[in-house]
mmCIF file of C-alpha atoms in Angstrom:
data_model
loop_
_atom_site.group_PDB
_atom_site.id
_atom_site.type_symbol
_atom_site.label_atom_id
_atom_site.label_comp_id
_atom_site.label_asym_id
_atom_site.label_seq_id
_atom_site.Cartn_x
_atom_site.Cartn_y
_atom_site.Cartn_z
ATOM 1 C CA MET A 1051 -94.357 53.374 42.626
ATOM 2 C CA ARG A 1052 -93.067 57.358 42.053
ATOM 3 C CA VAL A 1053 -90.101 58.782 41.896
ATOM 4 C CA PRO A 1054 -88.963 62.366 41.736
ATOM 5 C CA THR A 1055 -86.961 63.207 38.349
ATOM 6 C CA GLY A 1056 -85.322 66.243 39.975
ATOM 7 C CA ARG A 1057 -85.407 68.532 42.922
ATOM 8 C CA PRO A 1058 -88.012 70.950 44.055
ATOM 9 C CA ILE A 1059 -88.937 74.373 42.459
ATOM 10 C CA ARG A 1060 -90.170 76.975 44.666
ATOM 11 C CA VAL A 1061 -92.402 79.154 43.487
ATOM 12 C CA ALA A 1062 -95.227 81.646 44.573
ATOM 13 C CA PRO A 1063 -98.592 83.075 42.993
ATOM 14 C CA GLY A 1064 -98.272 84.227 39.877
ATOM 15 C CA ASP A 1065 -95.114 82.566 38.763
ATOM 16 C CA GLU A 1066 -94.480 80.781 35.166
ATOM 17 C CA ILE A 1067 -93.262 77.564 35.785
ATOM 18 C CA VAL A 1068 -92.681 75.774 32.442
ATOM 19 C CA VAL A 1069 -92.229 72.257 32.765
ATOM 20 C CA ARG A 1070 -90.276 70.492 29.640
ATOM 21 C CA ALA A 1071 -89.234 66.733 29.374
ATOM 22 C CA GLN A 1072 -88.078 64.121 27.260
ATOM 23 C CA LEU A 1073 -87.865 59.712 26.896
ATOM 24 C CA THR A 1074 -84.057 59.037 26.742
ATOM 25 C CA LYS A 1075 -83.781 55.044 26.770
ATOM 26 C CA ALA A 1076 -88.291 54.026 28.343
ATOM 27 C CA THR A 1077 -90.271 53.714 26.073
ATOM 28 C CA LEU A 1078 -93.226 55.330 28.298
ATOM 29 C CA GLY A 1079 -92.781 57.551 30.596
ATOM 30 C CA ARG A 1080 -95.518 58.820 33.239
ATOM 31 C CA LEU A 1081 -94.842 61.882 34.824
ATOM 32 C CA TYR A 1082 -96.865 63.996 37.714
ATOM 33 C CA VAL A 1083 -96.598 67.187 39.387
ATOM 34 C CA PHE A 1084 -96.851 67.264 42.287
ATOM 35 C CA ALA A 1085 -96.701 70.079 45.572
ATOM 36 C CA LYS A 1086 -96.218 71.749 48.209
ATOM 37 C CA ALA A 1087 -97.841 74.546 50.613
ATOM 38 C CA ARG A 1088 -95.114 76.245 52.467
ATOM 39 C CA ASP A 1089 -97.026 75.265 55.442
ATOM 40 C CA GLU A 1090 -97.696 71.421 54.375
ATOM 41 C CA ALA A 1091 -95.935 68.466 55.316
ATOM 42 C CA GLY A 1092 -95.621 66.264 52.456
ATOM 43 C CA PHE A 1093 -95.902 65.923 48.213
ATOM 44 C CA SER A 1094 -99.978 65.604 46.063
ATOM 45 C CA PRO A 1095 -100.896 66.004 43.239
ATOM 46 C CA TYR A 1096 -100.900 69.726 41.975
ATOM 47 C CA VAL A 1097 -104.705 70.886 40.279
ATOM 48 C CA PRO A 1098 -104.130 73.923 39.199
ATOM 49 C CA MET A 1099 -106.727 76.959 40.014
ATOM 50 C CA LEU A 1100 -108.234 74.487 42.686
ATOM 51 C CA MET A 1101 -109.495 77.147 45.524
ATOM 52 C CA ALA A 1102 -110.977 78.949 42.301
ATOM 53 C CA LEU A 1103 -112.548 75.153 41.677
ATOM 54 C CA ALA A 1104 -113.549 74.249 45.195
ATOM 55 C CA ALA A 1105 -115.666 77.780 45.915
ATOM 56 C CA GLY A 1106 -118.708 76.394 44.424
ATOM 57 C CA GLY A 1107 -119.433 73.792 47.133
ATOM 58 C CA GLU A 1108 -120.064 70.972 44.712
ATOM 59 C CA PRO A 1109 -117.112 67.948 45.239
ATOM 60 C CA SER A 1110 -116.160 66.264 41.911
ATOM 61 C CA MET A 1111 -113.083 64.744 40.911
ATOM 62 C CA LEU A 1112 -110.914 66.860 39.029
ATOM 63 C CA GLN A 1113 -107.605 65.681 36.986
ATOM 64 C CA PRO A 1114 -103.778 66.715 38.556
ATOM 65 C CA MET A 1115 -102.023 67.881 36.138
ATOM 66 C CA SER A 1116 -100.211 65.099 34.043
ATOM 67 C CA MET A 1117 -98.037 64.872 30.959
ATOM 68 C CA ARG A 1118 -97.721 61.118 29.232
ATOM 69 C CA LEU A 1119 -94.283 60.462 26.672
ATOM 70 C CA VAL A 1120 -94.294 57.399 24.143
ATOM 71 C CA ALA A 1121 -92.100 56.786 21.904
ATOM 72 C CA GLU A 1122 -94.082 58.221 18.846
ATOM 73 C CA ARG A 1123 -94.420 61.276 20.783
ATOM 74 C CA PRO A 1124 -91.173 61.693 23.415
ATOM 75 C CA SER A 1125 -91.221 64.768 24.319
ATOM 76 C CA LYS A 1126 -93.744 67.665 26.011
ATOM 77 C CA GLN A 1127 -94.101 70.015 27.204
ATOM 78 C CA VAL A 1128 -96.828 72.040 29.684
ATOM 79 C CA SER A 1129 -96.347 75.415 31.395
ATOM 80 C CA PHE A 1130 -99.220 77.413 33.780
ATOM 81 C CA ILE A 1131 -99.390 80.071 36.808
ATOM 82 C CA ALA A 1132 -98.848 79.078 39.779
ATOM 83 C CA ASP A 1133 -101.294 79.172 42.575
ATOM 84 C CA ILE A 1134 -99.591 78.304 45.986
ATOM 85 C CA ASP A 1135 -96.932 79.827 47.995
ATOM 86 C CA GLY A 1136 -94.668 76.286 48.105
ATOM 87 C CA PHE A 1137 -92.356 74.131 46.049
ATOM 88 C CA ILE A 1138 -93.303 72.084 42.416
ATOM 89 C CA CYS A 1139 -91.865 69.337 41.773
ATOM 90 C CA VAL A 1140 -91.973 66.340 38.595
ATOM 91 C CA MET A 1141 -92.408 62.822 39.448
ATOM 92 C CA GLN A 1142 -92.464 59.609 37.026
ATOM 93 C CA GLU A 1143 -94.467 56.607 37.897
ATOM 94 C CA VAL A 1144 -92.197 53.496 37.269
ATOM 95 C CA ASP A 1145 -92.370 50.286 37.523
ATOM 96 C CA THR A 1146 -88.734 49.727 38.878
ATOM 97 C CA ALA A 1147 -86.688 51.499 40.883
ATOM 98 C CA LYS A 1148 -84.249 50.786 37.885
ATOM 99 C CA ASP A 1149 -86.678 51.858 34.972
ATOM 100 C CA PRO A 1150 -84.897 55.560 33.517
ATOM 101 C CA LEU A 1151 -86.451 58.282 33.847
ATOM 102 C CA ALA A 1152 -86.861 60.532 31.743
ATOM 103 C CA LYS A 1153 -85.107 64.368 31.195
ATOM 104 C CA VAL A 1154 -87.225 66.690 32.738
ATOM 105 C CA ARG A 1155 -86.586 70.460 33.613
ATOM 106 C CA VAL A 1156 -88.419 72.887 35.304
ATOM 107 C CA LYS A 1157 -88.289 76.514 34.347
ATOM 108 C CA ARG A 1158 -89.525 79.903 36.395
ATOM 109 C CA LYS A 1159 -90.176 82.720 35.827
ATOM 110 C CA ILE A 1160 -90.297 84.941 38.926
ATOM 111 C CA CYS A 1161 -94.302 87.041 38.372
ATOM 112 C CA PRO A 1162 -93.882 90.198 35.750
ATOM 113 C CA ASP A 1163 -96.051 92.049 38.372
ATOM 114 C CA LEU A 1164 -94.177 92.769 41.033
ATOM 115 C CA ASP A 1165 -92.097 95.285 41.723
ATOM 116 C CA TRP A 1166 -87.914 95.197 41.570
ATOM 117 C CA LYS A 1167 -87.659 95.219 45.484
ATOM 118 C CA SER A 1168 -89.841 92.063 45.567
ATOM 119 C CA ARG A 1169 -88.464 90.454 42.382
ATOM 120 C CA LEU A 1170 -85.222 91.304 43.559
ATOM 121 C CA PHE A 1171 -85.991 89.009 46.972
ATOM 122 C CA ARG A 1172 -87.684 86.160 44.917
ATOM 123 C CA LYS A 1173 -84.848 86.147 43.021
ATOM 124 C CA PHE A 1174 -82.420 86.026 45.946
ATOM 125 C CA GLN A 1175 -84.654 83.270 48.068
ATOM 126 C CA GLY A 1176 -84.455 80.875 45.665
ATOM 127 C CA ILE A 1177 -80.276 80.748 46.161
ATOM 128 C CA PHE A 1178 -81.150 80.640 49.195
ATOM 129 C CA SER A 1179 -84.394 79.693 50.387
ATOM 130 C CA TRP A 1180 -85.472 82.787 52.755
ATOM 131 C CA PRO A 1181 -88.510 83.778 53.501
ATOM 132 C CA ILE A 1182 -90.309 86.747 51.576
ATOM 133 C CA PRO A 1183 -89.996 89.612 53.674
ATOM 134 C CA LYS A 1184 -93.040 91.501 53.862
ATOM 135 C CA LEU A 1185 -92.748 94.870 52.558
ATOM 136 C CA SER A 1186 -94.872 97.931 52.612
#
């Protein structure tokens, strides 16, 4: 079963996402990045740049973003640029609900290419979950 390791983080295209994970009491951690677009109902495994990869027309199996933590390497960091307008959540695969979870920190850096008004609205949007207004 997969359980969330924290709350979902609001992202938009161009945001830099950094996921840091570390084992606590467990000897194995299987972590997956899940995403949900603004208009979707539930989370699904996140494949970065899916639209660019699917443009070729050939169907192919794509690997979702994941991390595997073991006792020999108890911490790991993954960073990527978001390409969706929605939410990112890290989920851990566990055998039972009582299994210890890894310590996971997700940080978002708002896209630096935005003008100052858009950056300000995006910062407040993350706090209050307001929709992004269209600035002309």
